[in-house]
Every structure is written in structure tokens, then in C-alpha cells.
Coordinates of C-alpha atoms (C1' of nucleotides) in Angstrom, one line a residue:
Chain A
M374 CA 216.3 -33.7 52.6
T375 CA 217.7 -30.6 53.9
S376 CA 215.6 -28.8 51.4
E377 CA 212.6 -30.4 52.9
L378 CA 213.6 -29.6 56.3
E379 CA 214.3 -26.1 55.4
S380 CA 211.1 -25.4 53.9
S381 CA 209.2 -27.0 56.7
L382 CA 211.0 -25.5 59.5
T383 CA 211.3 -22.1 58.2
S384 CA 208.0 -21.6 57.0
M385 CA 205.4 -20.3 59.3
D386 CA 202.4 -22.0 58.0
W387 CA 202.7 -24.6 60.6
L388 CA 202.6 -22.2 63.4
P389 CA 198.9 -22.5 63.9
Q390 CA 199.2 -26.1 64.4
L391 CA 201.5 -25.8 67.2
T392 CA 200.5 -27.5 70.2
M393 CA 202.6 -26.8 73.1
R394 CA 200.2 -26.8 75.7
A395 CA 201.1 -24.0 77.8
A396 CA 202.9 -21.8 75.5
I397 CA 200.7 -22.5 72.7
Q398 CA 197.7 -21.0 72.1
K399 CA 195.9 -23.0 69.7
A400 CA 192.9 -20.8 70.4
D401 CA 194.3 -17.5 69.3
G402 CA 197.7 -18.4 68.2
Q403 CA 197.1 -16.6 65.0
G404 CA 194.6 -14.2 66.3
G405 CA 195.7 -10.9 67.6
H406 CA 199.2 -11.8 68.1
G407 CA 199.9 -12.9 64.7
P408 CA 202.3 -15.5 63.5
G409 CA 205.2 -13.9 65.2
A410 CA 203.7 -14.3 68.5
A411 CA 202.5 -17.7 67.8
K412 CA 205.9 -18.6 66.8
K413 CA 207.4 -17.2 69.8
G414 CA 204.8 -18.8 71.9
A415 CA 205.8 -22.1 70.5
L416 CA 208.9 -22.0 72.5
L417 CA 207.7 -20.3 75.4
D418 CA 207.4 -23.1 77.8
P419 CA 210.4 -25.1 78.6
S420 CA 208.3 -27.7 80.0
T421 CA 206.3 -28.1 77.0
T422 CA 205.8 -31.5 75.8
L423 CA 204.5 -33.0 72.7
D424 CA 201.0 -34.5 72.6
Q425 CA 200.7 -38.0 71.4
E426 CA 198.1 -36.6 69.1
E427 CA 200.3 -34.0 67.8
A428 CA 203.1 -36.4 67.3
Q429 CA 200.8 -38.6 65.3
Q430 CA 199.7 -35.8 63.3
H431 CA 203.1 -35.1 62.1
K432 CA 204.2 -38.6 61.7
D433 CA 204.3 -38.4 58.1
G434 CA 205.3 -35.1 57.3
K435 CA 207.5 -32.4 58.4
P436 CA 207.0 -31.6 62.0
P437 CA 205.9 -28.0 62.4
Y438 CA 208.2 -27.5 65.2
S439 CA 211.4 -25.6 65.4
Y440 CA 214.4 -27.5 66.5
A441 CA 214.3 -25.8 69.9
S442 CA 210.8 -27.1 70.2
L443 CA 211.8 -30.6 69.3
I444 CA 214.5 -30.6 71.7
T445 CA 212.2 -29.2 74.3
F446 CA 209.8 -31.9 73.6
A447 CA 212.3 -34.6 73.8
I448 CA 213.8 -33.4 77.0
N449 CA 210.6 -33.0 78.6
S450 CA 209.5 -36.3 77.7
S451 CA 212.2 -37.7 79.7
P452 CA 211.2 -38.3 83.3
K453 CA 214.6 -36.8 84.4
K454 CA 214.0 -33.9 82.2
K455 CA 217.4 -34.4 80.6
M456 CA 218.6 -36.2 77.7
T457 CA 221.8 -36.9 75.9
L458 CA 222.2 -35.8 72.5
S459 CA 221.8 -39.2 71.1
E460 CA 218.6 -39.6 73.0
I461 CA 217.3 -36.5 71.7
Y462 CA 218.1 -37.7 68.2
Q463 CA 216.4 -40.9 69.0
W464 CA 213.4 -39.3 70.4
I465 CA 212.9 -37.1 67.5
C466 CA 213.3 -39.9 65.1
D467 CA 210.9 -42.0 67.0
N468 CA 208.4 -39.3 67.2
F469 CA 208.9 -37.8 63.8
P470 CA 209.8 -40.4 61.3
Y471 CA 210.5 -37.7 59.0
Y472 CA 213.8 -37.2 60.5
R473 CA 214.8 -40.7 60.2
E474 CA 215.1 -40.1 56.5
A475 CA 216.2 -36.7 56.8
G476 CA 219.9 -37.1 56.6
S477 CA 222.0 -35.7 59.2
G478 CA 221.8 -32.0 58.7
W479 CA 219.1 -31.8 61.2
K480 CA 221.3 -33.3 63.8
N481 CA 223.7 -30.6 63.2
S482 CA 220.9 -28.2 63.7
I483 CA 220.0 -29.9 66.9
R484 CA 223.5 -29.6 68.3
H485 CA 223.6 -26.2 67.0
N486 CA 220.5 -25.3 68.9
L487 CA 221.6 -27.0 72.0
S488 CA 224.8 -25.0 72.1
L489 CA 223.3 -21.8 71.0
N490 CA 220.1 -21.7 72.8
K491 CA 220.5 -20.7 76.4
C492 CA 217.4 -22.6 77.2
F493 CA 219.3 -25.7 77.0
L494 CA 221.7 -26.6 79.6
K495 CA 224.4 -29.0 79.5
V496 CA 224.4 -31.3 82.4
P497 CA 227.5 -33.1 83.1
R498 CA 227.2 -36.8 83.5
S499 CA 227.7 -38.2 86.9
K500 CA 230.7 -40.2 87.6
D501 CA 228.7 -43.3 87.8
D502 CA 227.0 -42.7 84.5
P503 CA 229.9 -42.6 82.0
G504 CA 229.1 -42.2 78.5
K505 CA 229.5 -40.0 75.6
G506 CA 228.2 -36.5 75.8
S507 CA 226.5 -34.7 78.4
Y508 CA 222.9 -34.5 79.3
W509 CA 220.9 -31.7 78.1
A510 CA 218.3 -30.1 80.2
I511 CA 216.1 -27.2 79.9
D512 CA 217.0 -24.1 81.6
T513 CA 213.9 -22.6 83.0
N514 CA 215.8 -19.8 84.4
P515 CA 217.9 -18.6 81.6
K516 CA 219.9 -15.7 82.7
E517 CA 218.9 -13.0 80.6
D518 CA 220.4 -10.0 82.0
T519 CA 223.9 -9.1 82.6
L520 CA 226.6 -11.0 81.2
P521 CA 226.1 -13.3 78.3
T522 CA 227.2 -16.7 78.9
R523 CA 228.9 -16.5 75.7
P524 CA 230.5 -13.8 73.8
K525 CA 228.2 -12.1 71.6
K526 CA 228.0 -13.0 68.2
R527 CA 230.4 -11.0 66.3
P528 CA 228.2 -8.4 64.7
R529 CA 228.2 -8.4 61.0
S530 CA 226.6 -6.1 58.7
G531 CA 222.9 -6.5 58.7
E532 CA 223.1 -8.9 61.5
R533 CA 221.6 -8.2 64.9
A534 CA 224.3 -8.1 67.5
S535 CA 222.1 -9.1 70.3
T536 CA 220.9 -12.4 69.1
P537 CA 221.1 -15.2 69.5
Y538 CA 223.5 -14.8 72.3
S539 CA 221.8 -11.8 73.5
L540 CA 220.2 -12.1 76.8
D541 CA 217.4 -10.2 75.5
S542 CA 214.4 -11.7 77.0
D543 CA 212.4 -11.3 73.9
S544 CA 214.3 -14.0 72.4
L545 CA 215.7 -16.3 74.9
G546 CA 213.6 -15.2 77.7
M547 CA 210.7 -15.9 75.8
D548 CA 211.7 -19.3 75.1
C549 CA 212.8 -20.3 78.4
R550 CA 211.6 -18.2 81.0
I551 CA 208.6 -19.7 81.7
S552 CA 208.6 -21.9 84.6
G553 CA 208.8 -25.3 83.7
S554 CA 209.5 -28.5 85.3
A555 CA 213.0 -28.3 85.8
S556 CA 214.4 -30.4 88.4
P557 CA 214.9 -28.8 91.6
T558 CA 218.3 -30.3 91.6
L559 CA 219.2 -28.7 88.5
A560 CA 221.8 -26.2 89.2
I561 CA 222.6 -23.4 87.0
N562 CA 225.8 -21.5 87.0
T563 CA 225.0 -18.6 85.0
V564 CA 228.0 -16.7 85.8
T565 CA 230.5 -19.0 84.3
N566 CA 228.5 -20.7 81.8
K567 CA 225.4 -22.6 81.6
V568 CA 225.9 -25.6 83.6
A569 CA 223.5 -27.8 85.3
L570 CA 224.2 -30.1 88.0
Y571 CA 222.0 -32.9 88.9
S572 CA 222.3 -34.7 92.0
P573 CA 223.6 -38.0 91.4
E574 CA 220.6 -39.8 92.4
Q575 CA 218.9 -38.2 89.6
D576 CA 221.0 -39.7 87.1
G577 CA 219.6 -42.8 86.1
S578 CA 218.0 -44.5 83.4
D579 CA 216.0 -42.1 81.5
S580 CA 213.2 -43.2 79.5
P581 CA 213.3 -40.6 76.9
R582 CA 210.6 -42.1 74.9
S583 CA 208.6 -43.3 77.7
S584 CA 206.5 -40.4 77.9
L585 CA 205.1 -37.7 75.9
N586 CA 203.6 -36.1 78.7
N587 CA 205.2 -33.4 80.6
S588 CA 204.8 -33.3 84.2
L589 CA 206.5 -32.6 87.3
S590 CA 206.0 -36.0 88.4
D591 CA 209.3 -37.3 89.3
Q592 CA 210.8 -34.0 89.8
S593 CA 208.1 -32.3 91.4
L594 CA 208.6 -31.0 94.7
A595 CA 208.2 -33.6 97.1
S596 CA 209.6 -31.2 99.3
V597 CA 210.8 -27.7 98.9
N598 CA 214.4 -27.7 99.1
L599 CA 215.7 -24.6 100.5
N600 CA 219.1 -25.9 100.8
S601 CA 221.8 -23.9 99.6
V602 CA 224.5 -25.2 97.5
G603 CA 227.6 -23.9 98.4
S604 CA 230.1 -22.9 95.9
V605 CA 228.0 -22.5 92.9
H606 CA 226.9 -19.1 91.9
S607 CA 223.5 -18.6 92.7
Y608 CA 221.2 -17.8 89.8
T609 CA 219.9 -14.4 89.4
P610 CA 216.7 -14.6 87.5
V611 CA 215.9 -11.5 86.0
T612 CA 212.5 -11.0 84.6
S613 CA 212.9 -8.0 82.8
H614 CA 210.3 -8.9 80.5
P615 CA 208.0 -11.4 81.9
E616 CA 205.1 -10.1 80.2
P617 CA 205.8 -11.0 76.7
V618 CA 205.2 -14.5 77.5
S619 CA 202.0 -13.8 79.1
L620 CA 200.7 -11.5 76.6
Q621 CA 201.1 -14.2 74.2
Q622 CA 199.6 -16.7 76.3
P623 CA 196.0 -17.0 75.7
P624 CA 194.2 -17.1 78.8
P625 CA 193.2 -20.3 80.0
Q626 CA 195.2 -22.8 78.4
P627 CA 196.9 -24.0 81.4
Q628 CA 199.5 -26.5 80.8
Y629 CA 199.9 -27.1 84.4
S630 CA 197.5 -27.9 86.9
M631 CA 197.5 -25.3 89.5
P632 CA 199.2 -27.4 92.0
E633 CA 202.0 -27.7 89.6
R634 CA 202.1 -24.1 89.1
D635 CA 202.2 -23.6 92.7
K636 CA 205.1 -25.9 93.0
Q637 CA 206.8 -23.9 90.6
L638 CA 206.0 -20.8 92.5
L639 CA 207.4 -22.4 95.5
F640 CA 210.7 -22.7 93.9
S641 CA 210.7 -19.3 92.6
D642 CA 209.7 -17.7 95.7
F643 CA 211.6 -19.8 98.1
E644 CA 214.7 -19.5 96.3
D645 CA 216.3 -17.2 98.8
L646 CA 214.0 -17.9 101.4
S647 CA 216.3 -20.4 102.8
A648 CA 219.0 -17.8 102.8
S649 CA 216.7 -15.5 104.7
F650 CA 215.7 -17.9 107.2
R651 CA 219.2 -19.2 107.6
S652 CA 220.4 -15.8 108.0
L653 CA 217.7 -15.0 110.4
Y654 CA 218.5 -18.1 112.3
K655 CA 222.1 -17.3 112.6
S656 CA 221.7 -13.7 113.3
V657 CA 219.0 -14.1 115.7
F658 CA 219.0 -17.4 117.4
E659 CA 222.4 -18.5 116.9
Q660 CA 223.8 -15.3 118.1
S661 CA 221.4 -14.9 120.9
F662 CA 221.3 -18.4 122.1
S663 CA 225.0 -18.9 121.8
Q664 CA 225.4 -16.1 124.2
Q665 CA 222.9 -17.6 126.4
G666 CA 224.5 -20.8 126.2
L667 CA 221.5 -22.3 124.6
M668 CA 223.0 -22.8 121.3
G669 CA 223.1 -26.2 120.0
M670 CA 223.8 -25.6 116.5
P671 CA 226.0 -27.8 114.5
S672 CA 229.0 -26.0 113.3
E673 CA 228.2 -26.6 109.9
S674 CA 225.3 -24.5 110.1
T675 CA 227.3 -21.4 110.0
Q676 CA 229.4 -22.3 107.2
Q677 CA 227.2 -21.1 104.5
T678 CA 225.9 -18.1 106.1
H679 CA 227.6 -15.6 104.1
T680 CA 228.7 -16.3 100.8
S681 CA 229.9 -14.0 98.1
C682 CA 227.4 -15.2 95.7
S683 CA 224.2 -13.6 96.5
Y684 CA 221.0 -14.5 95.1
Q685 CA 218.3 -12.1 94.8
H686 CA 215.0 -12.6 93.6
T687 CA 215.0 -9.9 91.2
P688 CA 212.0 -9.8 89.0
S689 CA 213.1 -7.1 86.9
S690 CA 216.7 -6.9 87.5
S691 CA 219.7 -8.9 88.2
I692 CA 220.5 -7.0 91.2
S693 CA 221.6 -9.2 93.9
T694 CA 221.9 -7.5 97.1
H695 CA 221.0 -9.8 99.7
P696 CA 224.1 -10.9 101.3
H697 CA 222.5 -13.5 103.3
S698 CA 221.0 -14.9 100.4
G699 CA 224.2 -15.7 99.0
Q700 CA 223.9 -19.1 100.3
N701 CA 221.2 -19.6 97.9
N702 CA 221.8 -21.5 95.3
L703 CA 221.1 -23.3 92.5
T704 CA 219.1 -25.8 93.8
N705 CA 216.6 -23.5 94.5
S706 CA 217.0 -21.3 91.7
I707 CA 216.2 -23.6 89.2
A708 CA 213.0 -24.6 89.8
S709 CA 211.4 -21.7 89.1
G710 CA 212.0 -20.3 86.2
G711 CA 213.1 -17.4 87.6
G712 CA 210.7 -17.0 90.1
P713 CA 208.7 -14.3 89.1
V714 CA 209.0 -15.1 85.7
P715 CA 206.9 -18.1 85.6
L716 CA 204.4 -16.3 87.4
S717 CA 203.8 -14.0 84.5
H718 CA 203.1 -17.0 82.5
S719 CA 200.1 -18.0 84.4
A720 CA 199.4 -14.6 85.7
H721 CA 198.2 -13.4 82.5
N722 CA 196.0 -16.1 81.9
S723 CA 193.6 -14.4 84.0
P724 CA 195.0 -11.2 85.2
H725 CA 192.0 -10.4 87.1
G726 CA 190.1 -13.5 87.6
Q727 CA 192.7 -15.1 89.7
H728 CA 193.3 -12.2 91.7
L729 CA 194.1 -13.7 94.9
S730 CA 192.5 -16.9 95.2
H731 CA 194.5 -18.2 98.0
T732 CA 191.8 -18.6 100.4
Q733 CA 192.4 -22.0 101.7
H734 CA 194.4 -21.0 104.5
P735 CA 192.3 -21.1 107.6
Q736 CA 194.2 -18.3 109.1
Q737 CA 193.9 -16.3 106.1
H738 CA 193.1 -12.8 106.6
P739 CA 189.9 -12.0 105.0
T740 CA 191.3 -9.0 103.5
H741 CA 194.2 -9.5 101.7
T742 CA 196.9 -7.0 101.3
Q743 CA 196.5 -7.2 97.7
H744 CA 193.2 -6.1 97.5
P745 CA 193.0 -3.0 95.5
S746 CA 190.6 -1.5 97.9
Q747 CA 193.3 -1.4 100.4
H748 CA 195.7 0.5 98.5
T749 CA 194.9 3.8 99.4
Q750 CA 196.8 6.1 97.5
H751 CA 198.9 4.1 95.1
S752 CA 198.0 2.5 92.1
Q753 CA 200.6 -0.1 92.7
H754 CA 200.0 -3.0 94.8
P755 CA 202.3 -3.0 97.6
S756 CA 202.1 -6.6 98.2
Q757 CA 203.0 -7.5 94.7
H758 CA 206.2 -8.6 94.6
T759 CA 206.4 -7.4 91.5
Q760 CA 206.9 -8.8 88.8
H761 CA 206.4 -6.4 86.6
S762 CA 203.8 -5.4 84.6
Q763 CA 202.7 -7.2 81.8
H764 CA 203.1 -4.4 79.6
P765 CA 206.0 -4.6 77.4
S766 CA 206.6 -0.9 77.4
Q767 CA 207.1 -1.1 81.1
H768 CA 209.6 -3.7 80.9
T769 CA 211.8 -2.0 78.6
Q770 CA 212.9 0.3 81.4
H771 CA 213.1 -1.8 84.1
S772 CA 215.7 0.0 85.8
Q773 CA 216.3 -1.1 89.2
H774 CA 217.1 2.2 90.3
P775 CA 214.7 3.3 92.9
S776 CA 214.0 6.5 91.3
Q777 CA 212.7 4.9 88.4
H778 CA 210.5 2.5 90.0
H779 CA 207.8 4.7 90.7
Q780 CA 207.1 5.2 87.1
S781 CA 207.6 1.7 86.0
L782 CA 205.6 0.2 88.6
S783 CA 202.8 2.3 88.7
H784 CA 200.9 0.6 86.0
Q785 CA 201.2 -2.9 87.2
P786 CA 197.8 -4.1 87.4
H787 CA 198.4 -7.1 89.2
P788 CA 201.4 -8.9 90.4
P789 CA 201.8 -12.1 88.9
Q790 CA 201.7 -13.8 92.2
Q791 CA 198.7 -12.2 93.0
Q792 CA 197.0 -13.7 90.3
L793 CA 198.0 -17.1 91.0
S794 CA 195.8 -19.5 92.4
C795 CA 197.4 -20.8 95.3
T796 CA 196.4 -24.3 96.1
T797 CA 199.0 -25.7 98.2
G798 CA 197.5 -24.8 101.3
H799 CA 199.4 -22.9 103.8
L800 CA 202.2 -22.4 101.7
A801 CA 200.1 -20.9 99.0
D802 CA 199.0 -18.3 101.4
W803 CA 202.5 -17.1 101.7
Y804 CA 203.1 -16.5 98.1
P805 CA 202.4 -12.9 98.2
N806 CA 204.2 -12.4 101.3
L807 CA 207.4 -14.3 100.8
D808 CA 209.4 -11.3 99.8
A809 CA 208.2 -9.3 102.7
L810 CA 209.0 -12.1 105.0
K811 CA 212.4 -12.4 103.5
E812 CA 212.9 -8.8 103.8
S813 CA 211.9 -9.0 107.4
C814 CA 214.3 -11.7 107.9
R815 CA 217.0 -9.7 106.4
I816 CA 216.1 -6.7 108.5
A817 CA 215.9 -8.8 111.6
S818 CA 219.3 -10.2 110.8
S819 CA 220.8 -6.8 110.9
Y820 CA 219.6 -6.4 114.5
N821 CA 221.8 -7.3 117.3
W822 CA 219.8 -9.9 119.1
A823 CA 222.4 -10.8 121.5
D824 CA 220.8 -9.2 124.4
V825 CA 217.3 -10.1 123.6
D826 CA 215.6 -12.6 125.5
L827 CA 214.5 -15.2 122.9
S828 CA 213.6 -17.8 125.3
P829 CA 209.9 -17.5 124.4
F830 CA 210.9 -18.5 121.0
Q831 CA 212.5 -21.7 121.8
G832 CA 210.0 -23.5 119.5
L833 CA 210.8 -21.4 116.6
K834 CA 214.4 -21.7 117.3
E835 CA 214.1 -25.4 117.5
S836 CA 212.2 -25.4 114.3
M837 CA 214.7 -23.4 112.5
R838 CA 217.4 -25.5 113.9
Q839 CA 215.8 -28.6 112.6
A840 CA 215.4 -26.9 109.3
E841 CA 219.0 -26.0 109.4
L842 CA 219.9 -29.5 110.1
N843 CA 217.9 -30.6 107.2
N844 CA 219.5 -28.1 105.0
W845 CA 216.3 -26.3 104.8
S846 CA 214.7 -28.9 102.8
L847 CA 211.3 -28.7 104.0
E848 CA 207.8 -29.6 103.1
P849 CA 205.7 -26.9 101.8
T850 CA 203.6 -27.1 104.9
Q851 CA 206.6 -26.9 107.0
I852 CA 207.7 -23.9 105.3
A853 CA 204.4 -22.3 105.6
D854 CA 204.5 -23.0 109.4
L855 CA 207.8 -21.7 109.6
C856 CA 206.8 -18.6 107.8
S857 CA 204.0 -18.1 110.2
S858 CA 206.2 -18.7 113.2
I859 CA 208.8 -16.3 112.0
N860 CA 206.4 -13.8 111.2
Q861 CA 204.9 -14.1 114.6
F862 CA 208.3 -13.8 115.9
F863 CA 208.8 -10.7 114.1
A864 CA 205.5 -9.3 115.2
R865 CA 206.4 -10.0 118.8
T866 CA 209.8 -8.7 118.7
G867 CA 208.8 -5.6 116.8
V868 CA 210.6 -6.3 113.8
I869 CA 207.4 -5.8 112.2
Q870 CA 204.6 -4.0 113.6
P871 CA 201.9 -6.3 114.8
Q872 CA 199.1 -4.0 114.1
G873 CA 198.1 -0.9 112.5
S874 CA 200.8 0.4 110.3
V875 CA 202.7 -2.7 109.5
Q876 CA 205.5 -1.1 107.9
P877 CA 208.6 -2.7 108.7
P878 CA 211.6 -1.0 109.8
V879 CA 212.7 -0.5 106.4
C880 CA 214.0 2.6 105.1
H881 CA 214.2 3.6 101.6
S882 CA 216.8 6.0 101.8
S883 CA 217.0 6.4 98.2
M884 CA 213.6 7.7 98.2
H885 CA 214.2 10.0 101.0
P886 CA 217.7 11.1 101.0
S887 CA 217.0 13.8 103.4
K888 CA 216.3 11.3 106.0
P889 CA 219.2 9.6 107.5
S890 CA 218.6 6.0 107.3
Q891 CA 220.2 3.0 108.9
H892 CA 218.8 0.9 106.2
I893 CA 220.1 2.5 103.2
N894 CA 221.1 -0.8 101.9
T895 CA 218.1 -2.4 103.2
G896 CA 216.0 0.0 101.3
N897 CA 217.9 -0.5 98.2
M898 CA 217.9 -4.1 98.5
Y899 CA 214.5 -4.1 99.2
M900 CA 213.5 -2.2 96.2
D901 CA 215.9 -4.0 94.3
S902 CA 214.7 -7.3 95.0
R903 CA 211.1 -6.5 94.8
Q904 CA 210.7 -3.3 93.1
N905 CA 207.2 -2.8 94.3
M906 CA 207.2 -5.2 97.0
P907 CA 205.7 -4.0 100.2
P908 CA 208.2 -3.4 102.9
L909 CA 206.5 -6.0 104.9
M910 CA 203.5 -7.7 104.8
G911 CA 201.7 -10.0 107.1
P912 CA 200.8 -13.3 105.9
P913 CA 197.4 -13.9 105.0
G914 CA 195.6 -15.1 108.1
Y915 CA 198.0 -13.4 110.4
P916 CA 195.6 -11.3 112.4
H917 CA 198.1 -8.8 113.5
M918 CA 199.6 -8.4 110.2
P919 CA 197.1 -6.5 108.3
P920 CA 197.6 -5.8 104.8
M921 CA 200.1 -3.3 103.9
S922 CA 199.2 -0.1 102.6
S923 CA 199.9 0.5 99.2
A924 CA 203.1 2.1 100.2
G925 CA 205.4 0.6 97.8
P926 CA 209.1 0.9 98.4
T927 CA 209.3 3.2 95.6
M928 CA 206.6 5.4 96.6
T929 CA 206.1 5.7 100.2
G930 CA 209.2 5.0 102.0
H931 CA 208.5 7.5 104.6
H932 CA 206.1 5.3 106.2
A933 CA 208.6 2.7 106.7
Q934 CA 211.1 5.1 107.9
M935 CA 208.9 6.5 110.4
N936 CA 207.9 3.1 111.6
Q937 CA 211.4 2.0 111.8
Q938 CA 212.1 4.7 114.2
H939 CA 209.8 3.3 116.7
M940 CA 209.9 -0.3 115.8
I941 CA 213.5 -0.7 116.5
S942 CA 212.8 -0.5 120.0
P943 CA 209.8 -2.5 120.4
G944 CA 208.3 -3.1 123.5
N945 CA 210.1 -5.7 125.5
F946 CA 212.6 -6.3 123.0
Q947 CA 215.3 -3.8 122.9
I948 CA 217.1 -4.5 119.8
R949 CA 220.3 -2.8 119.0
R950 CA 221.0 -2.2 115.5
M951 CA 224.2 -3.5 114.3
P952 CA 226.6 -1.1 112.9
A953 CA 225.8 0.0 109.4
D954 CA 228.8 -1.9 108.3
D955 CA 227.3 -5.0 109.5
I956 CA 224.3 -4.7 107.6
Q957 CA 224.5 -7.0 104.8
D958 CA 224.3 -5.1 101.7
D959 CA 227.0 -4.6 99.4
F960 CA 224.9 -3.8 96.5
D961 CA 226.2 -1.1 94.4
W962 CA 223.5 0.9 92.8
D963 CA 225.9 2.5 90.6
S964 CA 226.7 -0.8 89.0
I965 CA 223.3 -1.1 87.7
V966 CA 222.8 2.4 86.8
Chain B
dT132 C1' 237.2 -42.6 64.0
dT133 C1' 233.1 -41.1 65.5
dC134 C1' 230.5 -38.5 68.3
dT135 C1' 229.7 -34.3 70.7
dG136 C1' 229.9 -29.5 71.4
dT137 C1' 231.1 -24.8 69.9
dT138 C1' 231.4 -21.2 66.9
dT139 C1' 230.9 -18.7 62.7
dA140 C1' 228.7 -17.5 58.6
dT141 C1' 224.9 -17.3 55.6
dC142 C1' 220.3 -17.4 54.1
dC143 C1' 215.3 -16.8 54.6
dA144 C1' 210.9 -15.3 56.1
dA145 C1' 208.4 -12.3 58.7
dG146 C1' 207.9 -8.2 61.3
dT147 C1' 208.7 -3.3 62.1
Chain C
dA433 C1' 215.4 -1.0 54.7
dC434 C1' 216.3 -2.9 58.7
dT435 C1' 215.6 -6.2 62.4
dT436 C1' 214.7 -10.5 64.2
dG437 C1' 214.3 -15.4 64.7
dG438 C1' 215.2 -19.7 62.9
dA439 C1' 217.5 -22.9 59.8
dT440 C1' 221.4 -24.6 57.5
dA441 C1' 226.2 -25.5 56.6
dA442 C1' 230.6 -25.9 58.0
dA443 C1' 234.9 -25.6 60.5
dC444 C1' 237.0 -26.8 64.5
dA445 C1' 238.3 -28.9 68.9
dG446 C1' 237.8 -32.3 72.3
dA447 C1' 236.1 -36.6 74.3
dA448 C1' 234.9 -41.5 74.1

DNA sequence: TTCTGTTTATCCAAGT
DNA sequence: ACTTGGATAAACAGAA
């Protein structure tokens, strides 16, 4: 039996037959990319499921899937997107009779894969769900940078030292990075190990075999939970190599409906949004209103404001500099496959065709920031948050260091997000601007709002308060509204410039060392988090937030600096900058250098 | 005891 | 030749 398995699983002749919806490219699986690519693609999508048809095709013979694929299929077939080992066994046996008679060696391999492959997360059972073994889920956000979750395999002669433990995205990243349908409640602690935590309510009777279709159904985002989960380390998705996936993805073979993709996007992009908002809320309203005797915040709301674990949406690096985002967490991180990462998945499907299709928002500004024509002197798109280019060569050097951004970003044709078709209405419109908004939040948080009259923003304050009370678990539309309100708030208070040059008060000191900057950290963080993210960008449809110039953080920091000078004291709102020390940013550039 | 999970070692096929 | 990714086997430890 093992011999049969061996021959079947190791041979590549089955690759063309792979059908893994998203990742798979039946169309050109063996075309330009070759078997290797196809092979890789086979595991690209953590949310891949097995088609009934496919299953039927391989009923009799050796399934042309790798064990990792089988596991993925199995897990994804479960409504809960998690399965116990025995369930996985069962599912495989049920769907591939071959394994029923294949002895037990394959089970060992399954276990081996589960343990070895970072894509798979062990999910502890809940207390009320006793049983043997843990659940296994798919990590859509495998940590791929920094510390390995496990010691590297002891190198031996002739063996690569980086795999399979390597965080090298080419291997694991490829397999797992793509956004999937991970449950929003899935928490990953990538610092200590791969651990996923499901909310108790999610534990329940799975129906592993009930479905062969993957969907976000039961775990889709009924609401975007921006809540932070306290003590767990936030995930730091790093998409050092987002493109490989996309490159291998044949264009339009979308596994997800666009709404689903959007949902995934939401998670990725809102990962630290809650932190930003929360931070803003606390820094601005809490501070201000408390002094004005208007505060009505629950004490708990302040508890999570600053945590040591910071999450940073770092498309191409693991840098985490946003202190306020520390509250972020897992809950948020999961979903998205690393935020940007998943984007690449779809982004490449139609690198150009989908360029900004979010037009549903009534308020949407006709000319989007990402429009190439608006980028005056830079090849890079300021609004792109950056996920880095789709060119592998560019990813290889995704250094987070500002000085290197210029080069590495200059070729990015389209930011993944840009290419997404946003279909979730208001929220979708914010996709390209979330980072900017978050950045603004962060910047705003560094101000001293104590003496600022925020009474005109009672509504916003109340909204945020409610959000706080709800642990930032908001509906997409609510988030969108909140984004708009906050953005408006920023515009009015001068945090961002309402019109004309919309550069936010962000300095990229690293880019302009000669200029003293109060935002050194900000600048760093900014670039760090979104290497080519525009300092600030108005939401589509926000009239006074015209598209940013192409001034990317790595390229035209001087604009931001200049603006900062006069925006800090905006009109009626005299804002005192907090001492530099108060500015949240403990990021150490040296650490990544 | 069995199952589960981790780890190490080795082999093979394919790619570079 | 070397690297890479996957498969297989096995040893081992811990939990149910």
C-alpha cells in the first residue's frame, strides 16, 4: 500500500488534474508555470475544497493530492473549518476510498503534515468539548517571517536548512498565505507556537463530511469583529512574497465570489483598525471628554489600549510598530490571511482589469487616488498599501528599511487592494484607504486633544463609544460609516488636510534626516506598516480628501513634513503635540535591519 | 493501550 | 550538483 501511495503522491503526473478551485489553475496549470508551479498552486489556497466531481474522479484510484491538500480539503469541508485528526482521517477515507485500504502509513503522513506544516493550526478543544486530540484548522496567516515556530530542522548534508520549518514564503507561504475562510475567531499565536483559539460557541458538532464545498458561510463575517483579544500576541502577517501565489494563479479562476474576497479583505485590512480607532478614541475623545467632564466611558475601555503586543499590518515585513495596535489581536488577524497577502491572490487575477472597481459608494470620489493619472511623479501608487509587487524579484528584498523602499516599491504596478473589486458597499470603498486612516488615527492619537473642543464631534464620539462598548465588533457598514466620520473628523480638526495637498502630518524622518521631525517614529511606522502607503488618503467619496499625490512614504516625505508643519495647528483646533516620548512607537529599525 | 502529536531521518522527483 | 518539496518511516512523549 505504501508503495502505491508513494508512487501516487510523489509523482507529478497528477498535477494537471488538480482542482483546487482558487489555487488551482486547471487552465494553465501546466502551461507557463510548469509542474512545479502547478504543484505549488495546489496548496495555495487554504480554503480550497474538494469538488464532488473531483472526489468522484479519484474514488477509485490514488488521489492526486498531496497530504497537505487532503488535509486542507478535509478541514475546509467542515463548517467549522476545523477537524480533529480522526475526522480528517475519516473524511479522507470517505472521499478517497483508496485510503481505506491503504494501511496506516498515510495516517502517519497526515499527522506528520499537520505537525510539520505551518498551515495547519492545532486548535485546542474547548472545555465543553472533551475528546481526544485537538482540532486542526488552517492557518490562513502563517507567520512567515521572523521566528520560526519551531526550531529549524537540523541541517544535514544535502538538505535544505530552511524547509520545511522555514518561514520562507515560497514554501509555506505559498501554501497558506492565501486568504481563506478561516474563522474570524481563530486566533493565532505565532509567537509561541501555532495555536488557534476558537470561541467556545464555535465548537460544536462539525460535519466534516457534510460539505465538500468551501465557503465562508458559517464563518463569514456577519460582522467585522475589530475586537481585540487581550493577551494573545497579535499576529504579524508578513507578506514578503505575496506575489508567488498570484503569479501562479491563472487569472480568473476565482474561487471566491467577490463578496467573499471582500470579506477576507475586511479582515485583513481591519486587523488593526480597531486598534487604531480605539487608540484614537482614547487619545482623542477619552482624553478630551474626560477633561471636559463628558466622558462616559466604561473603565474597561481603557484596559486594552496599550499592550505590548503590537500588530502591524505589514505587507512585506513583520515589523510591528504600532503601539496602539497592540490590542489587536488575533481575532482580527486571522481572517485575513495576512491581510495583504490574500489580496495578492486575487489581485493578480486581473492586475489591471480590476483596478479600482469600487464604485458603489455613493460618495465615492470620482477620481480615485489610485488612479495612475494622479500620480504625478512617482511610479508607485501612493494609495496602495502596498503589498508588494507581484514580482518575485521585488520581494526578495523586501527590506523594511525606508531607504530600501524606494527601489523595491517603484515597480509595483498595482497594489493588490487596488485591484480588488470591492463589493461590500461602503466598506469596500475604504479598502484602499484603511491604512491611511489608521495612520491618521495614529497620528491623531499622538496629539494632545485635551484642550480641543470636541463638542462638535459628539456624534462621532458616541459612535466610537458604542463601538468600544461592542468591542469594536461592527458591521462593515458601520465601519465604513465610522471611517467616514473619523475621516471627517480628521479633516475638520486638521489632522489631515481637507483639501489640496492632503498630506497628513506625517514625517518620514528617515527619508529626510535633515529635517527634524516629530514623527520620526510615525514615519517609520508608517513606512513600515505600509511601505508605499500614502501618508494619508481620503476615502473615496470624501470630497475634501482628494487623492493623494503619488508621494509615497518612501519617496516624498517632504510633502508630508511640510504639511505637518502647518497642519498641526489647524484652524480652530489647536492641537498640541504630545511629547515625542508619548508618541507611540517603539519600533526599532535596527532590529529589522 | 491506543491515539495523538512532534521530531528526525531518509528517499525521491523535479527544478535550478 | 545542488536545492526544493513532498512522502515515508520511525522513534518518542503525552493524553485519553
